[in-house]
Amino acid sequence: WKINRESWTDNDRNMSLFFMKSYANFATYGNPTPAQILGLHFEEAKLGYLKYLNINTTYNSSVLFNYRQTESAFWSQYLPTVIGRLVPTYPPVTEYWWEPKQPLQIAFWSMSTACLLLIVLSVVCCMLWRNAKR
């Protein structure tokens, strides 16, 4: 599946450039915009003053604050006061019975599995070779 180059506008290129630079900067520096990118700059989020990017076109996008704070106030403020405590968010349950926690564990179990497969393969090959001699 291929995108026609004629349908790829300058706004599309600018938006693509913005997101690629933002993600790369966030992965590198922990900040999507250490310097302005196409006129936009994110500042550090502070409690009660959360910012978000309102995307229209790259030259018309803006950084706004407190996205739907009143709509989420029931869950974040009212409900914990009624219950008397903050409701914890539980981590997602993995579908595996055991989740490796260190790269050394992953390497150990990977090598153990590879060795077991090689042993089974060599036994099968020996049996086939022995039967082929007769």
PDB file of C-alpha atoms in Angstrom:
ATOM      1  CA  TRP A   1       0.000   0.000   0.000  1.00  0.00           C
ATOM      2  CA  LYS A   2       1.521   3.308  -1.089  1.00  0.00           C
ATOM      3  CA  ILE A   3       0.600   6.938  -0.449  1.00  0.00           C
ATOM      4  CA  ASN A   4       0.406   9.139  -3.512  1.00  0.00           C
ATOM      5  CA  ARG A   5       3.064  11.876  -3.238  1.00  0.00           C
ATOM      6  CA  GLU A   6       0.732  14.495  -4.724  1.00  0.00           C
ATOM      7  CA  SER A   7      -1.708  14.070  -1.843  1.00  0.00           C
ATOM      8  CA  TRP A   8       1.112  14.655   0.705  1.00  0.00           C
ATOM      9  CA  THR A   9       0.854  18.393   1.453  1.00  0.00           C
ATOM     10  CA  ASP A  10       3.266  20.788   3.157  1.00  0.00           C
ATOM     11  CA  ASN A  11       1.059  20.722   6.264  1.00  0.00           C
ATOM     12  CA  ASP A  12       1.365  16.919   6.322  1.00  0.00           C
ATOM     13  CA  ARG A  13       5.154  17.158   6.030  1.00  0.00           C
ATOM     14  CA  ASN A  14       5.324  19.771   8.775  1.00  0.00           C
ATOM     15  CA  MET A  15       3.112  17.713  11.089  1.00  0.00           C
ATOM     16  CA  SER A  16       5.197  14.600  10.399  1.00  0.00           C
ATOM     17  CA  LEU A  17       8.399  16.539  11.093  1.00  0.00           C
ATOM     18  CA  PHE A  18       6.925  17.954  14.301  1.00  0.00           C
ATOM     19  CA  PHE A  19       5.929  14.550  15.676  1.00  0.00           C
ATOM     20  CA  MET A  20       9.184  12.852  14.677  1.00  0.00           C
ATOM     21  CA  LYS A  21      11.242  15.585  16.350  1.00  0.00           C
ATOM     22  CA  SER A  22       8.979  15.657  19.419  1.00  0.00           C
ATOM     23  CA  TYR A  23       9.141  11.886  19.978  1.00  0.00           C
ATOM     24  CA  ALA A  24      12.903  11.821  19.401  1.00  0.00           C
ATOM     25  CA  ASN A  25      13.429  14.729  21.807  1.00  0.00           C
ATOM     26  CA  PHE A  26      11.180  13.131  24.426  1.00  0.00           C
ATOM     27  CA  ALA A  27      13.082   9.844  24.181  1.00  0.00           C
ATOM     28  CA  THR A  28      16.433  11.641  24.341  1.00  0.00           C
ATOM     29  CA  TYR A  29      15.865  14.493  26.792  1.00  0.00           C
ATOM     30  CA  GLY A  30      12.566  13.653  28.521  1.00  0.00           C
ATOM     31  CA  ASN A  31      11.112  16.835  27.037  1.00  0.00           C
ATOM     32  CA  PRO A  32       9.340  16.869  23.655  1.00  0.00           C
ATOM     33  CA  THR A  33      10.404  20.432  22.893  1.00  0.00           C
ATOM     34  CA  PRO A  34      13.630  21.550  24.590  1.00  0.00           C
ATOM     35  CA  ALA A  35      13.613  24.227  21.869  1.00  0.00           C
ATOM     36  CA  GLN A  36      10.652  25.428  19.817  1.00  0.00           C
ATOM     37  CA  ILE A  37       9.568  23.211  16.950  1.00  0.00           C
ATOM     38  CA  LEU A  38       7.501  25.058  14.327  1.00  0.00           C
ATOM     39  CA  GLY A  39       6.575  27.721  16.878  1.00  0.00           C
ATOM     40  CA  LEU A  40       5.413  25.299  19.600  1.00  0.00           C
ATOM     41  CA  HIS A  41       7.020  24.687  22.983  1.00  0.00           C
ATOM     42  CA  PHE A  42       5.787  22.423  25.794  1.00  0.00           C
ATOM     43  CA  GLU A  43       6.564  23.462  29.329  1.00  0.00           C
ATOM     44  CA  GLU A  44       6.782  21.127  32.298  1.00  0.00           C
ATOM     45  CA  ALA A  45       3.395  19.900  33.515  1.00  0.00           C
ATOM     46  CA  LYS A  46       2.472  21.029  37.017  1.00  0.00           C
ATOM     47  CA  LEU A  47      -0.274  19.721  39.272  1.00  0.00           C
ATOM     48  CA  GLY A  48      -3.485  21.596  38.515  1.00  0.00           C
ATOM     49  CA  TYR A  49      -2.044  23.164  35.356  1.00  0.00           C
ATOM     50  CA  LEU A  50      -1.775  20.336  32.845  1.00  0.00           C
ATOM     51  CA  LYS A  51      -1.058  21.304  29.247  1.00  0.00           C
ATOM     52  CA  TYR A  52      -1.958  19.577  26.007  1.00  0.00           C
ATOM     53  CA  LEU A  53      -1.420  20.163  22.302  1.00  0.00           C
ATOM     54  CA  ASN A  54      -4.481  21.262  20.351  1.00  0.00           C
ATOM     55  CA  ILE A  55      -3.672  19.991  16.847  1.00  0.00           C
ATOM     56  CA  ASN A  56      -5.269  21.663  13.837  1.00  0.00           C
ATOM     57  CA  THR A  57      -2.549  22.259  11.291  1.00  0.00           C
ATOM     58  CA  THR A  58       1.049  22.800  12.241  1.00  0.00           C
ATOM     59  CA  TYR A  59       0.866  26.568  11.894  1.00  0.00           C
ATOM     60  CA  ASN A  60      -2.475  26.746  13.697  1.00  0.00           C
ATOM     61  CA  SER A  61      -1.746  24.351  16.592  1.00  0.00           C
ATOM     62  CA  SER A  62      -1.538  25.703  20.095  1.00  0.00           C
ATOM     63  CA  VAL A  63      -0.695  24.569  23.606  1.00  0.00           C
ATOM     64  CA  LEU A  64      -3.751  24.799  25.872  1.00  0.00           C
ATOM     65  CA  PHE A  65      -4.194  23.867  29.522  1.00  0.00           C
ATOM     66  CA  ASN A  66      -6.452  21.835  31.828  1.00  0.00           C
ATOM     67  CA  TYR A  67      -8.124  19.556  29.281  1.00  0.00           C
ATOM     68  CA  ARG A  68     -11.542  18.552  30.639  1.00  0.00           C
ATOM     69  CA  GLN A  69     -10.561  19.086  34.260  1.00  0.00           C
ATOM     70  CA  THR A  70     -14.153  19.731  35.323  1.00  0.00           C
ATOM     71  CA  GLU A  71     -15.342  16.529  33.609  1.00  0.00           C
ATOM     72  CA  SER A  72     -12.722  14.420  35.402  1.00  0.00           C
ATOM     73  CA  ALA A  73     -13.134  16.143  38.778  1.00  0.00           C
ATOM     74  CA  PHE A  74     -15.716  13.535  39.849  1.00  0.00           C
ATOM     75  CA  TRP A  75     -13.142  10.745  39.553  1.00  0.00           C
ATOM     76  CA  SER A  76     -10.068  12.621  40.730  1.00  0.00           C
ATOM     77  CA  GLN A  77     -11.502  14.762  43.562  1.00  0.00           C
ATOM     78  CA  TYR A  78     -15.073  13.960  44.621  1.00  0.00           C
ATOM     79  CA  LEU A  79     -15.026  10.145  44.611  1.00  0.00           C
ATOM     80  CA  PRO A  80     -11.847   9.811  46.749  1.00  0.00           C
ATOM     81  CA  THR A  81     -13.373  12.130  49.372  1.00  0.00           C
ATOM     82  CA  VAL A  82     -16.590  10.066  49.491  1.00  0.00           C
ATOM     83  CA  ILE A  83     -14.726   6.773  49.753  1.00  0.00           C
ATOM     84  CA  GLY A  84     -12.266   8.241  52.216  1.00  0.00           C
ATOM     85  CA  ARG A  85      -9.162   7.136  50.380  1.00  0.00           C
ATOM     86  CA  LEU A  86      -7.612   7.284  46.961  1.00  0.00           C
ATOM     87  CA  VAL A  87      -8.607   4.312  44.833  1.00  0.00           C
ATOM     88  CA  PRO A  88      -5.396   2.648  43.640  1.00  0.00           C
ATOM     89  CA  THR A  89      -4.728   1.896  40.025  1.00  0.00           C
ATOM     90  CA  TYR A  90      -3.551  -1.675  39.767  1.00  0.00           C
ATOM     91  CA  PRO A  91      -0.842  -2.628  37.272  1.00  0.00           C
ATOM     92  CA  PRO A  92      -2.034  -4.644  34.296  1.00  0.00           C
ATOM     93  CA  VAL A  93      -1.962  -8.403  34.648  1.00  0.00           C
ATOM     94  CA  THR A  94       0.354 -10.091  32.193  1.00  0.00           C
ATOM     95  CA  GLU A  95      -0.862 -13.116  30.349  1.00  0.00           C
ATOM     96  CA  TYR A  96       2.298 -15.045  31.174  1.00  0.00           C
ATOM     97  CA  TRP A  97       2.646 -17.093  34.354  1.00  0.00           C
ATOM     98  CA  TRP A  98       6.113 -15.703  34.879  1.00  0.00           C
ATOM     99  CA  GLU A  99       7.503 -12.385  33.780  1.00  0.00           C
ATOM    100  CA  PRO A 100      11.305 -12.019  33.626  1.00  0.00           C
ATOM    101  CA  LYS A 101      12.566  -9.031  35.541  1.00  0.00           C
ATOM    102  CA  GLN A 102      16.184  -8.827  34.416  1.00  0.00           C
ATOM    103  CA  PRO A 103      17.989  -9.276  31.088  1.00  0.00           C
ATOM    104  CA  LEU A 104      20.066 -12.045  32.679  1.00  0.00           C
ATOM    105  CA  GLN A 105      16.911 -14.085  33.351  1.00  0.00           C
ATOM    106  CA  ILE A 106      15.764 -13.596  29.765  1.00  0.00           C
ATOM    107  CA  ALA A 107      19.162 -14.700  28.437  1.00  0.00           C
ATOM    108  CA  PHE A 108      19.256 -17.745  30.737  1.00  0.00           C
ATOM    109  CA  TRP A 109      15.830 -19.022  29.743  1.00  0.00           C
ATOM    110  CA  SER A 110      16.454 -18.287  26.053  1.00  0.00           C
ATOM    111  CA  MET A 111      19.712 -20.259  26.076  1.00  0.00           C
ATOM    112  CA  SER A 112      18.114 -23.082  28.091  1.00  0.00           C
ATOM    113  CA  THR A 113      15.320 -23.366  25.542  1.00  0.00           C
ATOM    114  CA  ALA A 114      17.773 -23.296  22.628  1.00  0.00           C
ATOM    115  CA  CYS A 115      19.904 -26.051  24.231  1.00  0.00           C
ATOM    116  CA  LEU A 116      16.851 -28.210  24.894  1.00  0.00           C
ATOM    117  CA  LEU A 117      15.730 -27.838  21.275  1.00  0.00           C
ATOM    118  CA  LEU A 118      19.227 -28.760  20.031  1.00  0.00           C
ATOM    119  CA  ILE A 119      19.270 -31.873  22.228  1.00  0.00           C
ATOM    120  CA  VAL A 120      15.851 -32.973  20.960  1.00  0.00           C
ATOM    121  CA  LEU A 121      16.901 -32.296  17.356  1.00  0.00           C
ATOM    122  CA  SER A 122      20.150 -34.261  17.754  1.00  0.00           C
ATOM    123  CA  VAL A 123      18.302 -37.250  19.286  1.00  0.00           C
ATOM    124  CA  VAL A 124      15.810 -37.250  16.402  1.00  0.00           C
ATOM    125  CA  CYS A 125      18.635 -37.013  13.837  1.00  0.00           C
ATOM    126  CA  CYS A 126      20.544 -39.887  15.502  1.00  0.00           C
ATOM    127  CA  MET A 127      17.437 -42.061  15.471  1.00  0.00           C
ATOM    128  CA  LEU A 128      16.798 -41.306  11.793  1.00  0.00           C
ATOM    129  CA  TRP A 129      20.457 -41.970  10.898  1.00  0.00           C
ATOM    130  CA  ARG A 130      20.464 -45.273  12.800  1.00  0.00           C
ATOM    131  CA  ASN A 131      17.280 -46.427  11.041  1.00  0.00           C
ATOM    132  CA  ALA A 132      18.625 -45.368   7.631  1.00  0.00           C
ATOM    133  CA  LYS A 133      21.689 -47.687   7.982  1.00  0.00           C
ATOM    134  CA  ARG A 134      19.534 -50.824   7.980  1.00  0.00           C
TER     135      ARG A 134
END
